[in-house]
Amino acid sequence: MKYAIIAAGEGSRLASEGVKAPKPLVTVHGEPLIDRLIRIFMENDATGIHVICNDLTMDVSRHLVELQNEGLNGRPIPLSFYIKTTPSSMHSFFELSKHMEKEPFILTTVDTIFRENEFKEYVKAFRESVKSGLDGLMGVTDFIDDEKPLYVGTDKDMNITGFYDEIKGLTASEDSNASNSKYISGGIYGLTPPCIDTLNRCIGRGESRMRNFQRALVSEGKKLKAWSFSKVLDIDHKTDIAKAEEFLSEE
């Protein structure tokens, strides 16, 4: 299984709140965020881990070089990374996708915090969904603690019917899928090669943001399902670090 990590953001909000480390190197529960993801991916049979980081903070790329040379906790890592500052997360994904075209893969952002046992079950479910002909399995949660959540519409079988910026104020007659949605995107994407074709068309149209890519998957008729995590957190503010520490201490 291949994995990919978007770690190209500037982390400007954390920096403005006094956090000195670049976001990928912020320590949560005793591990830098990027090390935690790499470790978890290795525990879930990673055959390749691809990372994109920006060219503004060389501490991250130096850390990745160390991981390539020395491994993680003494364990060799099949790690490749690319240094490029991009205008959006979707453009970062586009750069990574050039190395992910031939087989299914799982993509996350570097600050995605989830329970490890749930992720293991998610990986298992993704492998099974690929065998059944699904194009993608999206990690979602009904825990909402996000400034700008992306709501995910699903039917009773967890097939994804749409992605929505706003739910409040909608009535069932206006959009039954949106008004009945209780999930938001968790920033965890299990995708197959046909999804990259959709991504390429989005880039060609000048679109940006991952939520626009997800909407394009639905509009093009890709078969997507949602897989529910009990809770997924992002590290956008200094206070989120304490929230993540508390959450992970419950595992």
mmCIF file of C-alpha atoms in Angstrom:
data_model
loop_
_atom_site.group_PDB
_atom_site.id
_atom_site.type_symbol
_atom_site.label_atom_id
_atom_site.label_comp_id
_atom_site.label_asym_id
_atom_site.label_seq_id
_atom_site.Cartn_x
_atom_site.Cartn_y
_atom_site.Cartn_z
ATOM 1 C CA MET A 1 0.000 0.000 0.000
ATOM 2 C CA LYS A 2 1.267 3.455 -0.904
ATOM 3 C CA TYR A 3 0.684 6.455 1.337
ATOM 4 C CA ALA A 4 1.038 10.187 0.749
ATOM 5 C CA ILE A 5 1.286 13.185 3.070
ATOM 6 C CA ILE A 6 0.592 16.821 2.256
ATOM 7 C CA ALA A 7 2.996 18.796 4.448
ATOM 8 C CA ALA A 8 3.433 21.883 2.290
ATOM 9 C CA GLY A 9 1.385 24.404 4.276
ATOM 10 C CA GLU A 10 3.084 27.327 5.976
ATOM 11 C CA GLY A 11 1.454 26.833 9.397
ATOM 12 C CA SER A 12 1.068 30.594 9.670
ATOM 13 C CA ARG A 13 -1.648 30.456 12.323
ATOM 14 C CA LEU A 14 0.476 28.315 14.618
ATOM 15 C CA ALA A 15 3.456 30.613 14.084
ATOM 16 C CA SER A 16 1.372 33.700 14.880
ATOM 17 C CA GLU A 17 0.373 32.062 18.175
ATOM 18 C CA GLY A 18 3.968 31.462 19.225
ATOM 19 C CA VAL A 19 4.569 27.903 18.030
ATOM 20 C CA LYS A 20 8.143 27.957 16.736
ATOM 21 C CA ALA A 21 8.308 24.544 15.067
ATOM 22 C CA PRO A 22 6.950 24.206 11.513
ATOM 23 C CA LYS A 23 3.698 22.265 11.576
ATOM 24 C CA PRO A 24 5.113 18.865 10.403
ATOM 25 C CA LEU A 25 7.573 18.969 13.313
ATOM 26 C CA VAL A 26 5.097 20.023 15.997
ATOM 27 C CA THR A 27 5.233 17.377 18.727
ATOM 28 C CA VAL A 28 1.998 15.732 19.822
ATOM 29 C CA HIS A 29 1.967 12.874 22.316
ATOM 30 C CA GLY A 30 5.732 12.569 22.139
ATOM 31 C CA GLU A 31 6.100 12.484 18.344
ATOM 32 C CA PRO A 32 6.456 15.058 15.581
ATOM 33 C CA LEU A 33 3.267 15.010 13.516
ATOM 34 C CA ILE A 34 5.016 13.738 10.408
ATOM 35 C CA ASP A 35 6.842 10.986 12.317
ATOM 36 C CA ARG A 36 3.571 9.811 13.822
ATOM 37 C CA LEU A 37 1.960 9.417 10.411
ATOM 38 C CA ILE A 38 4.998 7.674 8.942
ATOM 39 C CA ARG A 39 5.128 5.254 11.873
ATOM 40 C CA ILE A 40 1.435 4.441 11.562
ATOM 41 C CA PHE A 41 1.740 3.961 7.805
ATOM 42 C CA MET A 42 4.655 1.573 8.311
ATOM 43 C CA GLU A 43 2.540 -0.378 10.787
ATOM 44 C CA ASN A 44 -0.061 -0.673 8.025
ATOM 45 C CA ASP A 45 2.212 -2.246 5.408
ATOM 46 C CA ALA A 46 3.512 0.839 3.613
ATOM 47 C CA THR A 47 5.442 -0.034 0.469
ATOM 48 C CA GLY A 48 6.039 3.636 -0.297
ATOM 49 C CA ILE A 49 5.487 6.916 1.554
ATOM 50 C CA HIS A 50 5.481 10.118 -0.498
ATOM 51 C CA VAL A 51 5.626 13.550 1.144
ATOM 52 C CA ILE A 52 5.459 17.075 -0.226
ATOM 53 C CA CYS A 53 6.857 19.934 1.848
ATOM 54 C CA ASN A 54 7.405 23.592 1.036
ATOM 55 C CA ASP A 55 10.669 25.345 0.280
ATOM 56 C CA LEU A 56 10.135 27.986 2.970
ATOM 57 C CA THR A 57 11.133 25.918 5.998
ATOM 58 C CA MET A 58 14.189 23.776 5.388
ATOM 59 C CA ASP A 59 13.964 22.177 8.854
ATOM 60 C CA VAL A 60 11.292 19.847 7.485
ATOM 61 C CA SER A 61 13.280 18.715 4.458
ATOM 62 C CA ARG A 62 16.380 18.213 6.623
ATOM 63 C CA HIS A 63 14.315 16.048 8.963
ATOM 64 C CA LEU A 64 13.053 13.988 6.032
ATOM 65 C CA VAL A 65 16.615 13.486 4.795
ATOM 66 C CA GLU A 66 17.498 12.136 8.242
ATOM 67 C CA LEU A 67 14.572 9.727 8.070
ATOM 68 C CA GLN A 68 15.685 8.545 4.647
ATOM 69 C CA ASN A 69 19.238 7.980 5.853
ATOM 70 C CA GLU A 70 18.664 6.721 9.383
ATOM 71 C CA GLY A 71 15.111 5.399 9.336
ATOM 72 C CA LEU A 72 12.472 5.978 12.007
ATOM 73 C CA ASN A 73 13.394 4.500 15.379
ATOM 74 C CA GLY A 74 15.978 2.417 13.557
ATOM 75 C CA ARG A 75 13.507 1.090 10.986
ATOM 76 C CA PRO A 76 14.223 1.778 7.295
ATOM 77 C CA ILE A 77 11.492 3.849 5.643
ATOM 78 C CA PRO A 78 10.513 3.672 1.925
ATOM 79 C CA LEU A 79 10.316 7.465 1.923
ATOM 80 C CA SER A 80 10.364 9.880 -0.991
ATOM 81 C CA PHE A 81 9.788 13.597 -0.612
ATOM 82 C CA TYR A 82 9.418 16.592 -2.872
ATOM 83 C CA ILE A 83 10.124 20.232 -2.022
ATOM 84 C CA LYS A 84 7.728 22.702 -3.601
ATOM 85 C CA THR A 85 5.587 25.555 -2.363
ATOM 86 C CA THR A 86 2.125 25.236 -3.887
ATOM 87 C CA PRO A 87 -0.896 27.575 -3.919
ATOM 88 C CA SER A 88 -3.307 25.035 -2.390
ATOM 89 C CA SER A 89 -3.626 21.568 -0.902
ATOM 90 C CA MET A 90 -5.095 20.335 -4.186
ATOM 91 C CA HIS A 91 -2.000 21.535 -6.031
ATOM 92 C CA SER A 92 0.139 19.729 -3.452
ATOM 93 C CA PHE A 93 -1.871 16.587 -4.130
ATOM 94 C CA PHE A 94 -1.348 17.129 -7.857
ATOM 95 C CA GLU A 95 2.429 17.104 -7.345
ATOM 96 C CA LEU A 96 2.204 13.919 -5.271
ATOM 97 C CA SER A 97 -0.164 12.256 -7.739
ATOM 98 C CA LYS A 98 2.598 12.052 -10.347
ATOM 99 C CA HIS A 99 4.084 9.305 -8.186
ATOM 100 C CA MET A 100 0.803 7.565 -7.284
ATOM 101 C CA GLU A 101 -0.764 6.752 -10.637
ATOM 102 C CA LYS A 102 -0.479 2.978 -10.824
ATOM 103 C CA GLU A 103 -2.109 1.617 -7.674
ATOM 104 C CA PRO A 104 -4.528 2.536 -4.866
ATOM 105 C CA PHE A 105 -3.158 4.798 -2.147
ATOM 106 C CA ILE A 106 -4.126 6.663 1.011
ATOM 107 C CA LEU A 107 -3.547 10.399 1.326
ATOM 108 C CA THR A 108 -3.677 12.595 4.433
ATOM 109 C CA THR A 109 -2.619 16.044 5.524
ATOM 110 C CA VAL A 110 0.251 16.153 7.997
ATOM 111 C CA ASP A 111 -1.829 17.443 10.913
ATOM 112 C CA THR A 112 -4.553 14.800 10.796
ATOM 113 C CA ILE A 113 -5.009 13.155 14.203
ATOM 114 C CA PHE A 114 -6.990 9.902 14.526
ATOM 115 C CA ARG A 115 -7.021 6.748 16.608
ATOM 116 C CA GLU A 116 -4.535 4.178 15.355
ATOM 117 C CA ASN A 117 -6.817 1.176 15.830
ATOM 118 C CA GLU A 118 -9.519 2.882 13.763
ATOM 119 C CA PHE A 119 -7.050 3.701 11.026
ATOM 120 C CA LYS A 120 -6.043 0.049 10.841
ATOM 121 C CA GLU A 121 -9.682 -0.884 10.302
ATOM 122 C CA TYR A 122 -10.025 1.871 7.715
ATOM 123 C CA VAL A 123 -7.052 0.524 5.734
ATOM 124 C CA LYS A 124 -8.600 -2.943 5.803
ATOM 125 C CA ALA A 125 -11.929 -1.543 4.604
ATOM 126 C CA PHE A 126 -10.198 0.393 1.818
ATOM 127 C CA ARG A 127 -8.482 -2.730 0.530
ATOM 128 C CA GLU A 128 -11.825 -4.534 0.488
ATOM 129 C CA SER A 129 -13.579 -1.634 -1.212
ATOM 130 C CA VAL A 130 -10.995 -1.566 -3.999
ATOM 131 C CA LYS A 131 -11.656 -5.250 -4.671
ATOM 132 C CA SER A 132 -15.373 -4.494 -4.943
ATOM 133 C CA GLY A 133 -14.813 -1.809 -7.586
ATOM 134 C CA LEU A 134 -15.103 1.321 -5.460
ATOM 135 C CA ASP A 135 -13.163 4.387 -6.628
ATOM 136 C CA GLY A 136 -12.588 5.885 -3.210
ATOM 137 C CA LEU A 137 -13.147 5.476 0.514
ATOM 138 C CA MET A 138 -13.217 8.778 2.391
ATOM 139 C CA GLY A 139 -12.546 9.050 6.100
ATOM 140 C CA VAL A 140 -15.307 11.048 7.793
ATOM 141 C CA THR A 141 -16.393 11.844 11.346
ATOM 142 C CA ASP A 142 -19.469 13.150 13.115
ATOM 143 C CA PHE A 143 -17.225 15.055 15.543
ATOM 144 C CA ILE A 144 -17.241 18.652 14.334
ATOM 145 C CA ASP A 145 -14.503 20.952 15.636
ATOM 146 C CA ASP A 146 -13.436 22.700 12.458
ATOM 147 C CA GLU A 147 -13.617 26.340 11.426
ATOM 148 C CA LYS A 148 -14.715 25.527 7.892
ATOM 149 C CA PRO A 149 -15.947 21.919 7.835
ATOM 150 C CA LEU A 150 -16.779 20.130 4.619
ATOM 151 C CA TYR A 151 -20.017 18.236 5.160
ATOM 152 C CA VAL A 152 -20.394 14.850 3.483
ATOM 153 C CA GLY A 153 -23.772 13.673 2.272
ATOM 154 C CA THR A 154 -24.358 9.920 2.453
ATOM 155 C CA ASP A 155 -27.164 7.467 1.894
ATOM 156 C CA LYS A 156 -28.074 4.673 4.297
ATOM 157 C CA ASP A 157 -25.276 2.478 2.912
ATOM 158 C CA MET A 158 -22.630 5.203 3.382
ATOM 159 C CA ASN A 159 -22.388 5.876 -0.356
ATOM 160 C CA ILE A 160 -21.323 9.498 -0.758
ATOM 161 C CA THR A 161 -23.904 11.686 -2.477
ATOM 162 C CA GLY A 162 -22.271 15.095 -2.185
ATOM 163 C CA PHE A 163 -19.906 17.505 -0.430
ATOM 164 C CA TYR A 164 -21.230 20.724 1.097
ATOM 165 C CA ASP A 165 -19.738 23.846 2.654
ATOM 166 C CA GLU A 166 -22.858 24.638 4.655
ATOM 167 C CA ILE A 167 -25.690 22.643 6.189
ATOM 168 C CA LYS A 168 -27.449 25.134 8.460
ATOM 169 C CA GLY A 169 -30.635 26.556 7.027
ATOM 170 C CA LEU A 170 -31.170 23.868 4.424
ATOM 171 C CA THR A 171 -34.448 21.985 4.400
ATOM 172 C CA ALA A 172 -35.022 18.491 3.116
ATOM 173 C CA SER A 173 -36.949 19.910 0.180
ATOM 174 C CA GLU A 174 -34.001 22.101 -0.790
ATOM 175 C CA ASP A 175 -31.349 19.390 -0.570
ATOM 176 C CA SER A 176 -32.224 16.183 1.220
ATOM 177 C CA ASN A 177 -28.688 14.790 1.032
ATOM 178 C CA ALA A 178 -27.142 17.883 2.568
ATOM 179 C CA SER A 179 -29.746 18.416 5.280
ATOM 180 C CA ASN A 180 -29.521 14.791 6.388
ATOM 181 C CA SER A 181 -25.737 14.693 6.541
ATOM 182 C CA LYS A 182 -24.151 14.271 9.954
ATOM 183 C CA TYR A 183 -20.569 13.754 8.781
ATOM 184 C CA ILE A 184 -17.710 16.029 7.813
ATOM 185 C CA SER A 185 -14.572 15.175 5.893
ATOM 186 C CA GLY A 186 -11.715 13.928 8.057
ATOM 187 C CA GLY A 187 -8.966 14.704 5.559
ATOM 188 C CA ILE A 188 -8.238 11.005 4.998
ATOM 189 C CA TYR A 189 -8.613 9.870 1.399
ATOM 190 C CA GLY A 190 -8.365 6.322 0.073
ATOM 191 C CA LEU A 191 -8.219 6.701 -3.711
ATOM 192 C CA THR A 192 -7.692 4.667 -6.867
ATOM 193 C CA PRO A 193 -5.915 5.693 -10.109
ATOM 194 C CA PRO A 194 -9.113 6.848 -11.914
ATOM 195 C CA CYS A 195 -9.452 9.573 -9.272
ATOM 196 C CA ILE A 196 -6.186 11.077 -10.459
ATOM 197 C CA ASP A 197 -7.752 11.585 -13.886
ATOM 198 C CA THR A 198 -10.403 13.703 -12.159
ATOM 199 C CA LEU A 199 -7.695 15.624 -10.317
ATOM 200 C CA ASN A 200 -5.884 16.373 -13.572
ATOM 201 C CA ARG A 201 -9.074 17.774 -15.078
ATOM 202 C CA CYS A 202 -9.605 19.977 -12.010
ATOM 203 C CA ILE A 203 -6.108 21.390 -12.333
ATOM 204 C CA GLY A 204 -6.642 21.899 -16.055
ATOM 205 C CA ARG A 205 -9.741 23.978 -15.298
ATOM 206 C CA GLY A 206 -7.809 26.133 -12.856
ATOM 207 C CA GLU A 207 -9.639 24.843 -9.784
ATOM 208 C CA SER A 208 -8.118 24.605 -6.321
ATOM 209 C CA ARG A 209 -8.854 23.254 -2.815
ATOM 210 C CA MET A 210 -9.370 19.598 -2.019
ATOM 211 C CA ARG A 211 -13.110 20.047 -1.511
ATOM 212 C CA ASN A 212 -13.474 21.082 -5.151
ATOM 213 C CA PHE A 213 -11.679 17.910 -6.189
ATOM 214 C CA GLN A 214 -14.034 15.838 -4.041
ATOM 215 C CA ARG A 215 -17.058 17.515 -5.574
ATOM 216 C CA ALA A 216 -15.650 16.764 -9.015
ATOM 217 C CA LEU A 217 -15.380 13.080 -8.122
ATOM 218 C CA VAL A 218 -19.104 13.026 -7.364
ATOM 219 C CA SER A 219 -20.071 15.035 -10.458
ATOM 220 C CA GLU A 220 -18.095 12.646 -12.656
ATOM 221 C CA GLY A 221 -19.897 9.651 -11.192
ATOM 222 C CA LYS A 222 -17.023 8.122 -9.248
ATOM 223 C CA LYS A 223 -18.153 5.494 -6.740
ATOM 224 C CA LEU A 224 -17.267 6.790 -3.288
ATOM 225 C CA LYS A 225 -18.086 5.571 0.184
ATOM 226 C CA ALA A 226 -17.585 7.133 3.605
ATOM 227 C CA TRP A 227 -15.900 5.365 6.522
ATOM 228 C CA SER A 228 -16.637 6.839 9.931
ATOM 229 C CA PHE A 229 -13.897 7.599 12.457
ATOM 230 C CA SER A 230 -15.090 8.380 15.981
ATOM 231 C CA LYS A 231 -13.058 11.578 15.981
ATOM 232 C CA VAL A 232 -10.553 13.316 13.707
ATOM 233 C CA LEU A 233 -8.675 16.449 14.768
ATOM 234 C CA ASP A 234 -6.574 18.988 12.861
ATOM 235 C CA ILE A 235 -3.761 21.068 14.315
ATOM 236 C CA ASP A 236 -4.534 24.593 13.147
ATOM 237 C CA HIS A 237 -4.130 26.507 16.417
ATOM 238 C CA LYS A 238 -1.944 26.213 19.489
ATOM 239 C CA THR A 239 -4.963 25.116 21.534
ATOM 240 C CA ASP A 240 -5.450 22.191 19.133
ATOM 241 C CA ILE A 241 -2.177 20.667 20.352
ATOM 242 C CA ALA A 242 -3.579 20.260 23.859
ATOM 243 C CA LYS A 243 -6.815 18.849 22.445
ATOM 244 C CA ALA A 244 -4.837 16.288 20.434
ATOM 245 C CA GLU A 245 -2.719 15.352 23.461
ATOM 246 C CA GLU A 246 -5.855 14.686 25.497
ATOM 247 C CA PHE A 247 -7.500 12.755 22.671
ATOM 248 C CA LEU A 248 -4.506 10.473 22.089
ATOM 249 C CA SER A 249 -4.036 9.855 25.800
ATOM 250 C CA GLU A 250 -7.466 8.189 25.732
ATOM 251 C CA GLU A 251 -6.306 5.449 23.324
#
